[in-house]
XYZ file of N, CA and C in Angstrom:
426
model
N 35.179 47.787 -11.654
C 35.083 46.490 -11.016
C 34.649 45.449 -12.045
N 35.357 44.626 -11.832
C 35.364 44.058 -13.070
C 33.850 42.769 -12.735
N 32.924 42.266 -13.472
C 31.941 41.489 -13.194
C 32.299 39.967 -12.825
N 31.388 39.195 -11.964
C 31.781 38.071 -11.970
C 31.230 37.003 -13.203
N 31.553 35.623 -13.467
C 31.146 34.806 -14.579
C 29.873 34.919 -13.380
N 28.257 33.690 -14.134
C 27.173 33.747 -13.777
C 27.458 32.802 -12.625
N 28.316 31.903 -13.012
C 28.792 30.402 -11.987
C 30.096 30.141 -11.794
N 30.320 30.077 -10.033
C 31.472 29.748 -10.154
C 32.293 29.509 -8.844
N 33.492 29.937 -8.300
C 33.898 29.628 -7.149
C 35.278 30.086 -6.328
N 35.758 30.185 -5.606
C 37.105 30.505 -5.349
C 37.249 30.417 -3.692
N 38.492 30.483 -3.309
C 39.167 30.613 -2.084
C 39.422 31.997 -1.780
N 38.877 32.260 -0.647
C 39.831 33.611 -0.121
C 40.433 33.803 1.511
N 41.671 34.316 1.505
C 42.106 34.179 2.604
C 41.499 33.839 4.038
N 42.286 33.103 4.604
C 41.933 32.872 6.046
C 42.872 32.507 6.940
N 42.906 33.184 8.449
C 43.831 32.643 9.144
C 44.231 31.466 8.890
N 43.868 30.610 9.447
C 44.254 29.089 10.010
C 43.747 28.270 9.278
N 42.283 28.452 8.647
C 41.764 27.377 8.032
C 41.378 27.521 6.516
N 40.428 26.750 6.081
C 40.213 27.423 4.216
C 38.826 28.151 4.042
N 38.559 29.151 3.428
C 37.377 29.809 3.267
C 37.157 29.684 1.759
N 35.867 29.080 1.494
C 35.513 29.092 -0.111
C 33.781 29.876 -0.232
N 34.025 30.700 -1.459
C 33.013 31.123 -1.515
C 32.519 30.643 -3.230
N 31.102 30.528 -3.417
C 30.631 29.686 -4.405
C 29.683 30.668 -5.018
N 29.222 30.562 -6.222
C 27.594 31.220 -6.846
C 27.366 30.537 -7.967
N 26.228 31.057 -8.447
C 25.116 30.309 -9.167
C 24.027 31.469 -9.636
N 23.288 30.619 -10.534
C 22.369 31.261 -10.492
C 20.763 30.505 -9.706
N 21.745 29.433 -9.970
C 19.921 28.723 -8.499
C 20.746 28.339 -7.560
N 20.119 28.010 -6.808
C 20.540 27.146 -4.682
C 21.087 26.102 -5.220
N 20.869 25.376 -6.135
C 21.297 24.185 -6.412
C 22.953 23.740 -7.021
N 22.357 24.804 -7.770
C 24.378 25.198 -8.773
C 25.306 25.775 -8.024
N 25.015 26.782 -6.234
C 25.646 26.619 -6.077
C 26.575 25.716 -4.964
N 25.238 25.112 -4.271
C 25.687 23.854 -3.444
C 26.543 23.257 -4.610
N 26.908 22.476 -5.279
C 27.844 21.866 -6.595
C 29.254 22.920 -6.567
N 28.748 24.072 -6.261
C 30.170 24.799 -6.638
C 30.705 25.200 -5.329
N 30.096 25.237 -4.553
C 31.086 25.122 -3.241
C 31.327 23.619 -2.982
N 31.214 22.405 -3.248
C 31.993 21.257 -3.401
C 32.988 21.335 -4.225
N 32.662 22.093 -5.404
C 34.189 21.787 -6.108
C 35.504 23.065 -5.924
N 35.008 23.925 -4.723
C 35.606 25.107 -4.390
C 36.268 24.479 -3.359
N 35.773 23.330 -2.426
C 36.520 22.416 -1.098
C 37.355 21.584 -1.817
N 37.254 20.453 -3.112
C 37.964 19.583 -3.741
C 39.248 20.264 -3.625
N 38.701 21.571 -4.605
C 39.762 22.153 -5.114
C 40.774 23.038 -3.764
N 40.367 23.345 -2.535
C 41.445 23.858 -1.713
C 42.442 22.889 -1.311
N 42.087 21.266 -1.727
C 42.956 20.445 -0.930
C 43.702 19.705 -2.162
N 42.939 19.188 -3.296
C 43.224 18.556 -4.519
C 43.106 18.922 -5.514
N 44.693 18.438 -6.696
C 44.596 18.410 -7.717
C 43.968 17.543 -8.486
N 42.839 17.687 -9.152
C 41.625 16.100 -9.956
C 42.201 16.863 -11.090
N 42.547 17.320 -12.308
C 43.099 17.477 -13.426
C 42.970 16.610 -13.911
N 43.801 15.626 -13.781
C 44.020 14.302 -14.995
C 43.648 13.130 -14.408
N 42.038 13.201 -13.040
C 41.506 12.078 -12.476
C 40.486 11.880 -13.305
N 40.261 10.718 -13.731
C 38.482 10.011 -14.301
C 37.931 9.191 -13.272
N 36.556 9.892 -13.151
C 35.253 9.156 -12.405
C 35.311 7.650 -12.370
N 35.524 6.695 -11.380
C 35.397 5.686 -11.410
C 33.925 5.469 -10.758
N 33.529 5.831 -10.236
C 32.399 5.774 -9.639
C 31.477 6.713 -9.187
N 29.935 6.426 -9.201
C 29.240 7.347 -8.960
C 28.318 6.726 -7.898
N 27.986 8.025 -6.770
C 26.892 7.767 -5.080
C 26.056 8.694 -5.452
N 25.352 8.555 -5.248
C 23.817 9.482 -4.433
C 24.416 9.723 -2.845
N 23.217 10.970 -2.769
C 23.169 11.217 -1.052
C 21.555 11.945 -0.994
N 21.048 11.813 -0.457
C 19.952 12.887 -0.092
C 19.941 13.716 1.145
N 19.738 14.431 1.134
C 20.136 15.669 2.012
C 18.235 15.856 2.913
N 18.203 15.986 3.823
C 16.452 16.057 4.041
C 16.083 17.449 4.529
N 14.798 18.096 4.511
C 14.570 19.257 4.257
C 15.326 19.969 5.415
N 15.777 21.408 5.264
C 15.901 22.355 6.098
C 16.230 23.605 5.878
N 16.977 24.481 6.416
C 17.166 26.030 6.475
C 18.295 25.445 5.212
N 18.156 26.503 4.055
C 19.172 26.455 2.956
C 20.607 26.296 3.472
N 20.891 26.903 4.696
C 22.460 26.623 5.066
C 22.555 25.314 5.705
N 21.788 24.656 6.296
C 21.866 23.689 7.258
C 21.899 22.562 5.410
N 21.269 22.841 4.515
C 21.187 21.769 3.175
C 22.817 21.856 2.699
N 23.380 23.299 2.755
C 24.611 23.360 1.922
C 25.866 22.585 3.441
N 25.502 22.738 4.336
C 26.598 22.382 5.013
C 25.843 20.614 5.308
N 25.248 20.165 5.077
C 24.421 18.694 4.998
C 25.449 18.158 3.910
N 25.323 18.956 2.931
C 26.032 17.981 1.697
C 27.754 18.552 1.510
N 28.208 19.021 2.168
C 29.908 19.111 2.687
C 30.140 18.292 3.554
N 29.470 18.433 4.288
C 29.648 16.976 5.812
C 29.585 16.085 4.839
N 28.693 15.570 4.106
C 28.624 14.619 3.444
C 30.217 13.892 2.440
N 30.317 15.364 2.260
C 31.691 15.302 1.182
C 32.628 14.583 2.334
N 33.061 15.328 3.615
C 34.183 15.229 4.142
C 33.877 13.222 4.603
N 32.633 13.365 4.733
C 32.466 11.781 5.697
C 32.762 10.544 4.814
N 32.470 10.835 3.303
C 32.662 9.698 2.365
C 34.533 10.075 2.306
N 35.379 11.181 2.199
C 36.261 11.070 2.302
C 37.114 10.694 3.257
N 36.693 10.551 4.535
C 37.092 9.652 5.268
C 37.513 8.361 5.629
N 35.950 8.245 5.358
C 35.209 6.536 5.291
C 35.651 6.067 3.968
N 35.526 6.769 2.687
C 35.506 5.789 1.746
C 36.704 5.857 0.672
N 37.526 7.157 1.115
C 38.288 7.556 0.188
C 38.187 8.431 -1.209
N 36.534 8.497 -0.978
C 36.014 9.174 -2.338
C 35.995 10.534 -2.225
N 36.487 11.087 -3.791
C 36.740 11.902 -3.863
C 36.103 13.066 -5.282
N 34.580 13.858 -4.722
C 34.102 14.092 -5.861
C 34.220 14.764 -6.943
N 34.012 14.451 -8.173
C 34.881 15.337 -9.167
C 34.045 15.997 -9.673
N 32.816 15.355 -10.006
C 31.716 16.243 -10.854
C 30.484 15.849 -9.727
N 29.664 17.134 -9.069
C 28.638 17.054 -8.150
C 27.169 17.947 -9.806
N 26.199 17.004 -9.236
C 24.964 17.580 -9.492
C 23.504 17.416 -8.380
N 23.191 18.575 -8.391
C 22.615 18.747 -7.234
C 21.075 19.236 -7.464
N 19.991 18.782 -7.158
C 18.418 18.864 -8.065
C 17.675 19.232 -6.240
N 16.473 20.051 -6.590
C 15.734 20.099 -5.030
C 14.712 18.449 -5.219
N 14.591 18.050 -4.168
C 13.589 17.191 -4.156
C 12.356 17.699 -3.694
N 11.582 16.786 -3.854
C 9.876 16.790 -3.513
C 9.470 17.660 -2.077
N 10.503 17.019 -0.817
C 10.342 17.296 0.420
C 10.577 18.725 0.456
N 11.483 19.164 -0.175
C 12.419 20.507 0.285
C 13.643 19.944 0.720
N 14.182 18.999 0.688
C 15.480 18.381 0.935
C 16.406 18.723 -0.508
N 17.522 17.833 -0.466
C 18.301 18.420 -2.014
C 18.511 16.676 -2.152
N 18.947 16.374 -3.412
C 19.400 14.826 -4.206
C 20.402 15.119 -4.827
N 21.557 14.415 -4.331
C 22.760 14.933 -4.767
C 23.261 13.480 -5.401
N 23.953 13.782 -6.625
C 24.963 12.971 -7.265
C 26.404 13.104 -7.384
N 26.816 12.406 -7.629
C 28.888 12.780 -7.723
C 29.161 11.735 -8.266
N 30.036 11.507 -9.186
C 31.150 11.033 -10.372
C 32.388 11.160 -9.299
N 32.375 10.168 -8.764
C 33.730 9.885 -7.826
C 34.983 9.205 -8.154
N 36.450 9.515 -7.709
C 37.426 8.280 -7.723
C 37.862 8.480 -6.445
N 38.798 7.626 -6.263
C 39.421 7.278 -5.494
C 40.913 8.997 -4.419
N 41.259 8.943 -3.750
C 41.657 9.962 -3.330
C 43.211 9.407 -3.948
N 43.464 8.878 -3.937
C 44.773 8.112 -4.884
C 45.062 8.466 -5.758
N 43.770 8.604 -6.548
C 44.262 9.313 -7.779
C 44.341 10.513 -8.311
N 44.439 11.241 -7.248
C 44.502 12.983 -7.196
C 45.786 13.177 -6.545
N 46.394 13.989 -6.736
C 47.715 14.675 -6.036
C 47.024 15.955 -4.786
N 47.014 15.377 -3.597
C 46.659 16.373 -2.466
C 47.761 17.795 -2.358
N 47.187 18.740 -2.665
C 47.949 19.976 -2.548
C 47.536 20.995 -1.845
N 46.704 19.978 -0.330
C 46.370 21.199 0.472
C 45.992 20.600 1.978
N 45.737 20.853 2.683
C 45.471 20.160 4.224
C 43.354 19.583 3.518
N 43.003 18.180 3.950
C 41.963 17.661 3.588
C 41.145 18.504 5.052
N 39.675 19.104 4.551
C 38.808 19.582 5.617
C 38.324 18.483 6.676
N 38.648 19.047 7.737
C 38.046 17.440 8.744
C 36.446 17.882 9.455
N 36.053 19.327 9.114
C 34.749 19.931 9.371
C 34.331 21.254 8.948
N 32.841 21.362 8.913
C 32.806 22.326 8.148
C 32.010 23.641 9.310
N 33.052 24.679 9.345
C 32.747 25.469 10.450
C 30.874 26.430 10.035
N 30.261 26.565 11.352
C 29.385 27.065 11.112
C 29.483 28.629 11.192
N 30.335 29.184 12.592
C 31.161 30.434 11.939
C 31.115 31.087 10.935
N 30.223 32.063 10.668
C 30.235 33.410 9.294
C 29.843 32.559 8.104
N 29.286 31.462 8.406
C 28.394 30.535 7.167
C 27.296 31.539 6.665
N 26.841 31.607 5.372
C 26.623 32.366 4.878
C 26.048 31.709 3.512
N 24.540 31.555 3.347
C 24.073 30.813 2.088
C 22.763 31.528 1.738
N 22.782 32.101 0.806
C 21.366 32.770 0.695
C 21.768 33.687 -1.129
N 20.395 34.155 -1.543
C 19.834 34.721 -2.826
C 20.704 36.399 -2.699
N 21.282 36.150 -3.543
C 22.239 38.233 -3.706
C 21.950 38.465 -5.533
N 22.181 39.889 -5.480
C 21.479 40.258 -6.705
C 22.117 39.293 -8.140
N 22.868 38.288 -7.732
C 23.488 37.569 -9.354
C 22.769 35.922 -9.157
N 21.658 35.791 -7.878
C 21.351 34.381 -8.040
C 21.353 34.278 -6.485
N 22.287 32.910 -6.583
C 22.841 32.196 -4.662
C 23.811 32.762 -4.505
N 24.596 32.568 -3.624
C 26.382 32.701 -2.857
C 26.098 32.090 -1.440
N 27.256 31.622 -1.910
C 27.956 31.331 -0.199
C 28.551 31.625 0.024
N 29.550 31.558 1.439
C 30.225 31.829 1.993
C 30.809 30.832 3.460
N 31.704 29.929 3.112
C 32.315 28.512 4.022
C 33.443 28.753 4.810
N 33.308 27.949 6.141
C 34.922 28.210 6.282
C 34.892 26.679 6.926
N 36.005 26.122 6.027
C 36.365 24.575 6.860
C 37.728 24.414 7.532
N 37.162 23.251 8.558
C 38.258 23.115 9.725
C 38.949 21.906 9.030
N 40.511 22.376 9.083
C 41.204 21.632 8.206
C 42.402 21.457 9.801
């Protein structure tokens, strides 16, 4: 069996909707990598540059209720604002909440190559410490 890298991310099958699973070696790296495990089920960012960068703060709770706080987050600015994050960094705050950053552009300037998530199912959610660090485990309603 071959090992995984320390950080990182991927898709794996699902009926109807998209399932991404993420790791890390802290809670933090891998909230960041299951955002860019959702970018990536719907968009190509390859040859997009950051036009802009948001904050979000996320406020304290159960580690899954923080990782699905800052996906809602993802899907609602992509709604509302068209933004689309390319590079996420993600730090714990003071409270026990998370402070999230993103290097955003526009959804324009990505080639969509997948149905955009319109929610993020709580269904077999799955966020917690396994022997290589964090993992998750997502499934969004697309």
């Amino acid at each position: 069996m071959e090992r995984r890298p320390d950080r990182g991310h991927r898709m794996i099958p699902h009926t109807a909707d998209v399932r991404i699973e993420a790791w890390a070696p802290d809670r933090e790296g891998c909230v960041a990598e299951a955002v860019a495990a959702m970018v990536e089920s719907f968009a190509d960012a390859s040859g997009a540059t950051a036009d802009s960068e948001t904050e979000h703060r996320v406020p304290p709770g159960e580690d899954p209720d923080l990782l699905v706080g800052v996906l809602d987050e993802v899907i609602f600015r992509l709604e509302t604002e068209a933004a689309l994050p390319l590079e996420t960094k993600v730090r714990a705050a003071d409270d026990g909440g998370l402070l999230v950053r993103w290097r955003t552009t526009d959804t324009d300037a990505v080639e969509l190559v997948g149905a955009v998530p319109k929610a993020v199912s709580l269904h077999e959610l799955r966020f917690d410490r396994d022997e290589g660090g964090w993992s998750c485990a997502v499934t969004l309603d697309v």
